[in-house]
Short mmCIF file of C-alpha atoms in Angstrom, two decimals:
data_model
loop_
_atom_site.label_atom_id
_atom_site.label_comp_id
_atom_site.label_asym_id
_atom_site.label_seq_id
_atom_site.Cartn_x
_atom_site.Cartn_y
_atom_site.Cartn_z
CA UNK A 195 110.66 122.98 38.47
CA UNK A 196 107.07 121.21 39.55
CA UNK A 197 108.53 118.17 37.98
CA UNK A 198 111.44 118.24 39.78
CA UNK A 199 110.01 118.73 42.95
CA UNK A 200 107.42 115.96 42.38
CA UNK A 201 110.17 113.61 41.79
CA UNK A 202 111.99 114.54 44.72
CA UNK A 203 108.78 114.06 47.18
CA UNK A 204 108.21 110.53 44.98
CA UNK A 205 111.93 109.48 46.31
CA UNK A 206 111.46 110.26 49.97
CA UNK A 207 108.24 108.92 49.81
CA UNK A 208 109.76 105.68 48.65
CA UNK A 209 112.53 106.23 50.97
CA UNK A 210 110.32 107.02 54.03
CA UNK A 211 108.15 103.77 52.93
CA UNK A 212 111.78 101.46 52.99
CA UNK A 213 112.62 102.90 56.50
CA UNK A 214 108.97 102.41 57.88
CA UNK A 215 109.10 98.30 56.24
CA UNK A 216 112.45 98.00 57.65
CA UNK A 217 111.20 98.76 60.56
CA UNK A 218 108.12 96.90 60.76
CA UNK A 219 110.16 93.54 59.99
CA UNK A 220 112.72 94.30 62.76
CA UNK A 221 110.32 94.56 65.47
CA UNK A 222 108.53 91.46 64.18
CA UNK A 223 111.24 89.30 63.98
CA UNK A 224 112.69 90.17 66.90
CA UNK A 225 112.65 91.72 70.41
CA UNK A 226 115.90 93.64 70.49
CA UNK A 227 114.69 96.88 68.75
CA UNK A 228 111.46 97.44 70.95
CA UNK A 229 113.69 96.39 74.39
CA UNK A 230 116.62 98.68 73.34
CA UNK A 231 113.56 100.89 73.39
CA UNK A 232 112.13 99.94 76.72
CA UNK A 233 115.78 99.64 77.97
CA UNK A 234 116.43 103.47 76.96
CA UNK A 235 113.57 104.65 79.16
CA UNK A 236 114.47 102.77 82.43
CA UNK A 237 118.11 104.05 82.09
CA UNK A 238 117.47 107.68 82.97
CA UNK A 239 119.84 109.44 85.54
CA UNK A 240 119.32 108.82 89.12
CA UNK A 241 116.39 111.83 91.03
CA UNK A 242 116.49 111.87 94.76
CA UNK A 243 113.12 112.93 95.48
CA UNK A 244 113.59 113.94 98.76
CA UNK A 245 116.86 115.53 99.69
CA UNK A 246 116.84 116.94 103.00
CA UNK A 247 115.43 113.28 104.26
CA UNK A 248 118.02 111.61 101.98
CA UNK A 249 120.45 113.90 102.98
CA UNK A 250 119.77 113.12 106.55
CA UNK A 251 120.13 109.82 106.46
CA UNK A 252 123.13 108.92 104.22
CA UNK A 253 125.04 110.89 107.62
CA UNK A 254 124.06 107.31 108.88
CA UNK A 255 124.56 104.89 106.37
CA UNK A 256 127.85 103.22 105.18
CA UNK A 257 128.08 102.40 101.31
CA UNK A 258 130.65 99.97 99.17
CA UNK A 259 129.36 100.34 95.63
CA UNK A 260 130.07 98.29 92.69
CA UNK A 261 131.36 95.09 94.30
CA UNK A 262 131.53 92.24 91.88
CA UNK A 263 130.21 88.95 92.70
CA UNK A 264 131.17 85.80 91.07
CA UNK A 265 128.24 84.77 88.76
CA UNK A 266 129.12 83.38 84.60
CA UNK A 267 126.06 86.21 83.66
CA UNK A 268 127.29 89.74 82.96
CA UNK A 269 126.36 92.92 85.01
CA UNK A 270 127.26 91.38 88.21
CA UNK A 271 127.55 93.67 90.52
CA UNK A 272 126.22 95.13 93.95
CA UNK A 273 125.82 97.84 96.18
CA UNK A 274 126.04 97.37 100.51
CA UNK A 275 123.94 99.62 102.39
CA UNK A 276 124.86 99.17 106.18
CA UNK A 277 124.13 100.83 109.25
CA UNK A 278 127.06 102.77 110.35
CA UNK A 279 126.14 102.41 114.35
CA UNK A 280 125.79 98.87 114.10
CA UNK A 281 128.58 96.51 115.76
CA UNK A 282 126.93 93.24 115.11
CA UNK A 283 125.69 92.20 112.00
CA UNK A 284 121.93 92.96 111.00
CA UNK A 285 119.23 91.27 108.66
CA UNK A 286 119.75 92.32 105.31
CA UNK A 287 117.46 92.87 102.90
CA UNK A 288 118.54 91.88 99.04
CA UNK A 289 116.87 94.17 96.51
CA UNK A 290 116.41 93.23 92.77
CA UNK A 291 115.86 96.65 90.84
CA UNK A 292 112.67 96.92 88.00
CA UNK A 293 113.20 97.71 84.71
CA UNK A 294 111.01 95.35 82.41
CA UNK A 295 113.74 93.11 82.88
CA UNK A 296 115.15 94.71 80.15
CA UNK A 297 116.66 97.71 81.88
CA UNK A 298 117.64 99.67 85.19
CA UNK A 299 119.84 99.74 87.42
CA UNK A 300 120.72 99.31 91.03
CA UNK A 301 121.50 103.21 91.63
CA UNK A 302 117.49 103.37 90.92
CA UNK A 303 117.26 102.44 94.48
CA UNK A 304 120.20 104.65 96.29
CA UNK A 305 117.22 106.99 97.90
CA UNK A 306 115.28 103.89 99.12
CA UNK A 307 118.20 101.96 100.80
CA UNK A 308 119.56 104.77 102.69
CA UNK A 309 116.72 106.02 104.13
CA UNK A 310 115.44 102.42 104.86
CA UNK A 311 119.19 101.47 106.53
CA UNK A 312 118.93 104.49 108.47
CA UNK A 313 115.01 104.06 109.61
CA UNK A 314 115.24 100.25 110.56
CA UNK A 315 119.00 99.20 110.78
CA UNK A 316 118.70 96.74 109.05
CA UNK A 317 121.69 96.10 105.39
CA UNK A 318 119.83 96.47 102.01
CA UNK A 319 122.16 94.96 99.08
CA UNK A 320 120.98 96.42 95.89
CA UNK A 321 122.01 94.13 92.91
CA UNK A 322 122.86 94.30 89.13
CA UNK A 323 122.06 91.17 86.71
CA UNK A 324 122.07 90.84 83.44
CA UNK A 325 118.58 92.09 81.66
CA UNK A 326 116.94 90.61 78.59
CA UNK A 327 116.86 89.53 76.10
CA UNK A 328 120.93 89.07 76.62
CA UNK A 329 120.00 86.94 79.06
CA UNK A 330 116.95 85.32 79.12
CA UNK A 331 114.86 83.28 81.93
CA UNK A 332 115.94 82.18 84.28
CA UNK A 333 119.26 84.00 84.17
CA UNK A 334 118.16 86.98 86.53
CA UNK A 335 117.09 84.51 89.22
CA UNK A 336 120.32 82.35 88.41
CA UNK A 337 121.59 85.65 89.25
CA UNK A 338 120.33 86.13 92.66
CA UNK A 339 121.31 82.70 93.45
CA UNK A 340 124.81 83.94 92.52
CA UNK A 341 124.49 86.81 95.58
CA UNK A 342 123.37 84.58 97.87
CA UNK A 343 126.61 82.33 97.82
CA UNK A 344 128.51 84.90 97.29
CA UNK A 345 127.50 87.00 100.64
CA UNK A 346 127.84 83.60 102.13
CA UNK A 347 131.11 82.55 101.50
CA UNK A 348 132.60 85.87 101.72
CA UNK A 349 134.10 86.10 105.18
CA UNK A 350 134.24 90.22 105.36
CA UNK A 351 130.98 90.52 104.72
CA UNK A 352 129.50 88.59 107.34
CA UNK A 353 130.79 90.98 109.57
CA UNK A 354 128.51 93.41 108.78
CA UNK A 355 125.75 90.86 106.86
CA UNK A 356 123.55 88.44 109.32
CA UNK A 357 122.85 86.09 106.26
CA UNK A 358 120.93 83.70 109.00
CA UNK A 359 118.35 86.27 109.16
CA UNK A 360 117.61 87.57 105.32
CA UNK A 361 114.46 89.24 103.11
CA UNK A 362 113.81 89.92 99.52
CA UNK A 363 112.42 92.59 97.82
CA UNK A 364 112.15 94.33 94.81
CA UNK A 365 110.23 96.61 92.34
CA UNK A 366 108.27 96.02 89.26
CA UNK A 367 109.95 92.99 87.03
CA UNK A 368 112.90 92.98 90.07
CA UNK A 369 110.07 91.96 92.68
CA UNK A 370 109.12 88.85 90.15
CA UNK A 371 112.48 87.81 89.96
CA UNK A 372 112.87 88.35 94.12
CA UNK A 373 109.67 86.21 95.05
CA UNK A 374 110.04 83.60 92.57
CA UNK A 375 113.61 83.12 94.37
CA UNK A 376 111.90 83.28 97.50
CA UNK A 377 109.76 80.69 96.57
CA UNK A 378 111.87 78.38 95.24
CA UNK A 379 113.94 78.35 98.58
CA UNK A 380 110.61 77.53 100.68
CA UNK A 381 109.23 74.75 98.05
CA UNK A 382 111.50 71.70 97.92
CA UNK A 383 109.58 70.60 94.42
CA UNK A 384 109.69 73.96 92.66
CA UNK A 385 113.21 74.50 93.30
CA UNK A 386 113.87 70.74 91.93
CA UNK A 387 111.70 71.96 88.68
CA UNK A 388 114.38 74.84 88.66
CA UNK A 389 117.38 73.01 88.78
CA UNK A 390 118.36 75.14 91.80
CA UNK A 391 118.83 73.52 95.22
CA UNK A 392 117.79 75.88 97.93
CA UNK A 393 120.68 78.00 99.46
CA UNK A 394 118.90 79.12 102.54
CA UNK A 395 117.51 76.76 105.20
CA UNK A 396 113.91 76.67 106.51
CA UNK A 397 113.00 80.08 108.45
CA UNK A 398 116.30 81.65 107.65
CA UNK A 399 113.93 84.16 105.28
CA UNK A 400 112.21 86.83 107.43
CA UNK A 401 110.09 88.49 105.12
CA UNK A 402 109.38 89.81 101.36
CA UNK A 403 108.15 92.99 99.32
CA UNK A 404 106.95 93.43 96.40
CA UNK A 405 106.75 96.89 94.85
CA UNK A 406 104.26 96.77 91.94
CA UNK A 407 105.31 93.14 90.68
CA UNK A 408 104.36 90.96 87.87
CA UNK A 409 103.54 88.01 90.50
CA UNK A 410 100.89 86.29 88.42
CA UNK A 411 102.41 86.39 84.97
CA UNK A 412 99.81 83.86 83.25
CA UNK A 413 97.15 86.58 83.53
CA UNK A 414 98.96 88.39 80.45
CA UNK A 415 98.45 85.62 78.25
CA UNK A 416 94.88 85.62 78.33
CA UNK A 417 93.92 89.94 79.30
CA UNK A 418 94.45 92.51 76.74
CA UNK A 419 95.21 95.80 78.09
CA UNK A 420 93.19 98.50 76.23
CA UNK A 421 96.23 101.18 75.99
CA UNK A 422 97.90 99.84 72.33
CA UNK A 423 100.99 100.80 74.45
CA UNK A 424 100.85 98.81 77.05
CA UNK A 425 100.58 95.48 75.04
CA UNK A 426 103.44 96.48 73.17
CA UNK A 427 105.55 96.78 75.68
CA UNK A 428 104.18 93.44 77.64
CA UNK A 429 104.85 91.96 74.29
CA UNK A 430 108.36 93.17 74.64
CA UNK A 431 109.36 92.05 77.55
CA UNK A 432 107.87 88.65 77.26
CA UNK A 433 109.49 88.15 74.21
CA UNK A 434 113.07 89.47 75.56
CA UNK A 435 112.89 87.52 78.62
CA UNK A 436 111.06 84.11 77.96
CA UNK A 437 113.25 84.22 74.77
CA UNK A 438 109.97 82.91 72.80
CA UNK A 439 108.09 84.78 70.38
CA UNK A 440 105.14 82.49 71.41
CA UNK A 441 105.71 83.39 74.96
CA UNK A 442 101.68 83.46 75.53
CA UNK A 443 101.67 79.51 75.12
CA UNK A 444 105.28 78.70 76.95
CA UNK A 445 105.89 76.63 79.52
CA UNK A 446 107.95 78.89 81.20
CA UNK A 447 105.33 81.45 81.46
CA UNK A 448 103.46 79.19 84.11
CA UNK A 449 106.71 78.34 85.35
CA UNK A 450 107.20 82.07 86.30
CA UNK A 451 103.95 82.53 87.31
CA UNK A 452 103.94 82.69 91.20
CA UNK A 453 100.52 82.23 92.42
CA UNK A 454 100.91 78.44 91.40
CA UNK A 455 104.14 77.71 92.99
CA UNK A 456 103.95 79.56 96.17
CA UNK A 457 103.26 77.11 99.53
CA UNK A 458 102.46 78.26 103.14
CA UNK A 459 106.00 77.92 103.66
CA UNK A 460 106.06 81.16 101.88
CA UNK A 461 107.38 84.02 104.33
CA UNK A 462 105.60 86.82 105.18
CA UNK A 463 105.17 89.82 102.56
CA UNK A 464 104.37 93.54 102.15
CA UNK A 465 102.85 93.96 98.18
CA UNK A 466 101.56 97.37 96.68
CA UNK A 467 100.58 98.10 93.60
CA UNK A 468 99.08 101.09 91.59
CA UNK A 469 95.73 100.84 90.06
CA UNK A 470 96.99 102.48 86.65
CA UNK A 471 99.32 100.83 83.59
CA UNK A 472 100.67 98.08 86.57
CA UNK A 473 100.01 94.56 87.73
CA UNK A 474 97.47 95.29 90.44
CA UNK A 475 95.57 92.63 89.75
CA UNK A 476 98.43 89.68 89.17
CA UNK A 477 99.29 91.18 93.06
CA UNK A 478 95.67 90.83 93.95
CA UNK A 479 95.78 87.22 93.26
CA UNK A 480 98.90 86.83 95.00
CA UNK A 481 97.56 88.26 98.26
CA UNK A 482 94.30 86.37 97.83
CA UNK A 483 96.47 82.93 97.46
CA UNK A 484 98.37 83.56 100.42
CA UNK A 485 95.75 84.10 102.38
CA UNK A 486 94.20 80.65 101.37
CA UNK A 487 97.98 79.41 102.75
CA UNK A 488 97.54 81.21 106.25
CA UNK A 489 100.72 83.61 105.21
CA UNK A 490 101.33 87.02 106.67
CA UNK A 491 100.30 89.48 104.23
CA UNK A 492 100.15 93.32 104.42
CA UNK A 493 98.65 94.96 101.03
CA UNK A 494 98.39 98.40 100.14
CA UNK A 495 95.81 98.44 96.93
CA UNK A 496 94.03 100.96 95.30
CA UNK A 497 91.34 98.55 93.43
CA UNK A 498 88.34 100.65 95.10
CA UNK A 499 89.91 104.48 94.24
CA UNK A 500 88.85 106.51 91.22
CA UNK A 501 92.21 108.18 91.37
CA UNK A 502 94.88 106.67 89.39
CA UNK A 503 98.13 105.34 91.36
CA UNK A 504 100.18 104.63 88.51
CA UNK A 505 102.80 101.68 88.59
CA UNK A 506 106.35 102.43 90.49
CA UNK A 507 104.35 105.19 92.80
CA UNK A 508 106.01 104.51 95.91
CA UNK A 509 109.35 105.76 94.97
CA UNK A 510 108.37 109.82 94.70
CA UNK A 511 108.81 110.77 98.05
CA UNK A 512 107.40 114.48 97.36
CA UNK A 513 103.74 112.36 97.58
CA UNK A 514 101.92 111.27 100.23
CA UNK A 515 101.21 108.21 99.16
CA UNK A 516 104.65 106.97 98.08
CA UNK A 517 105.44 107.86 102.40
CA UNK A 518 102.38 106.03 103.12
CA UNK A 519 103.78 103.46 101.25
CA UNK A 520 107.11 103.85 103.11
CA UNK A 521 105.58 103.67 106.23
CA UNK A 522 104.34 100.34 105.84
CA UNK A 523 107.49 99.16 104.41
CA UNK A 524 109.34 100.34 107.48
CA UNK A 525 106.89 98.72 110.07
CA UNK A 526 107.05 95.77 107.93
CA UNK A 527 110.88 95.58 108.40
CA UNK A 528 110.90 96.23 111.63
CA UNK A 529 108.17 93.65 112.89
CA UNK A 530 109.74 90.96 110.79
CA UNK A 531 113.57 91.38 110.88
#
């Protein structure tokens, strides 16, 4: 009976050993098991933190979901928040959703856009694109690109959509992929690295946020976070969306990285950040750049507080510091639309 058992524990052990080498090679050889991972976690149904606000304000806010926009990368697709009061068309802010770039969705930001719509009148268009590593850089801000002519050449939007007067924002890897669009429509030599004329003319951009970005993407080549964590999943989502295992020595990487390529063309910006598992310091050196260019820059930071504000804060709106974070957003909005 002792033998038998023994035996038995020696064949799971050998089992459990196969599984864990399996494993080990898969995530080593490539970045699809770790992002379907990542991917998982970002996917989570949609909480509206605040209802009675939210509940409030969608009274005033007109919504066509899931309209498809012409782009040859998959997930295309977009949400229209608009002002239901509003005869004219109004500035409209185009939001890229976070995710690690390889996951989320634009339903993440259903809470956000309505009360913002409501608060400031202005359109938010909340987009889908295809996440890595399906698609890999610079697919996402290919994708963006694809919005843009698409709002513009569709004649029943423009009703509603004053595409003369436009911002970009976004949240975590979605405010990367929103600012390094914005940049390459205000620097005529960036966008000709990229391949992609500009689709917007000069001044036609009001204004930009960034919610917790990744805005100076070099830094991860050369820190080390201390949480084992963390660095596996920057790992991750370097890998998936630079498509290069190396990604620490790739071109690309400074390609992406936004403190180098931004001008004083730039337009203005709102950028937050938490102090905790985030990218406050990549956004520190972002502000600190554009202040060397003379650009309009309103920062909320928490570099000097013990507590920690951990990344994607400013979307709980039971906290006070996710409305103080609000708050600025909607002056913000409403000085620069």
């Amino acid at each position: 009976m002792f033998q038998k058992i023994k035996q038995s524990l020696k064949v799971l052990g050998i089992l459990l050993t196969t599984v864990i080498i399996i494993m080990t090679i898969a995530v080593t050889t490539s970045p699809w098991p770790s992002a379907y991972i990542i991917g998982r976690m970002f996917n989570g149904p949609v909480k509206i933190t605040n209802q009675k606000v939210f509940g409030r304000s969608k009274k005033n806010v007109a919504v066509k979901s899931d309209v498809r926009y012409e782009s040859s990368a998959q997930k295309n697709t977009l949400d229209i928040y608009t002002p239901k009061k509003e005869t004219k068309p109004v500035t409209t802010l185009i939001w890229v959703h976070g995710g690690g770039y390889v996951g989320g969705d634009k339903s993440g930001m259903r809470e956000f856009a309505t009360k913002l719509v409501n608060d400031t009148h202005v359109a938010v268009v909340s987009i889908n694109y295809q996440t890595a590593p399906s698609a890999i850089y610079p697919s996402q801000v290919q994708q963006v690109n694809d919005v843009v002519k698409y709002l513009k050449t569709t004649a029943m939007y423009q009703q509603k959509l004053n595409l003369s007067r436009v911002m970009f924002g976004g949240d975590s890897a979605g405010a990367q992929i929103a600012l390094q669009y914005a940049t390459i429509q205000t620097n005529a030599n960036y966008a000709k690295k990229m391949a992609m004329p500009a689709e917007l003319k000069a001044g036609q951009i009001k204004g930009t946020i960034s919610y917790c970005g990744p805005l100076d993407l070099q830094q991860v080549a050369t820190q080390q976070p201390k949480s084992l964590l963390m660095r596996w999943f920057i790992n991750t989502v370097a890998w998936s969306e630079l498509g290069d295992r190396n990604w620490r020595t790739s071109n690309t990487l400074q390609q992406a990285s936004l403190v180098k390529q931004i001008t004083d063309q730039f337009p203005p910006i709102y950028i937050t950040d938490g102090n905790a598992y985030s990218f406050q310091e990549q956004g520190l050196a972002f502000e600190k750049r554009l202040q060397q260019l003379h650009v309009p820059v309103t920062s909320l930071f928490f570099n000097h507080d013990q507590k920690e504000v951990t990344h994607e804060y400013q979307f709980n709106y039971q906290t006070a510091l996710a409305n103080k974070c609000y708050d600025e957003t909607q002056h913000f909005v409403m000085t620069y639309q």
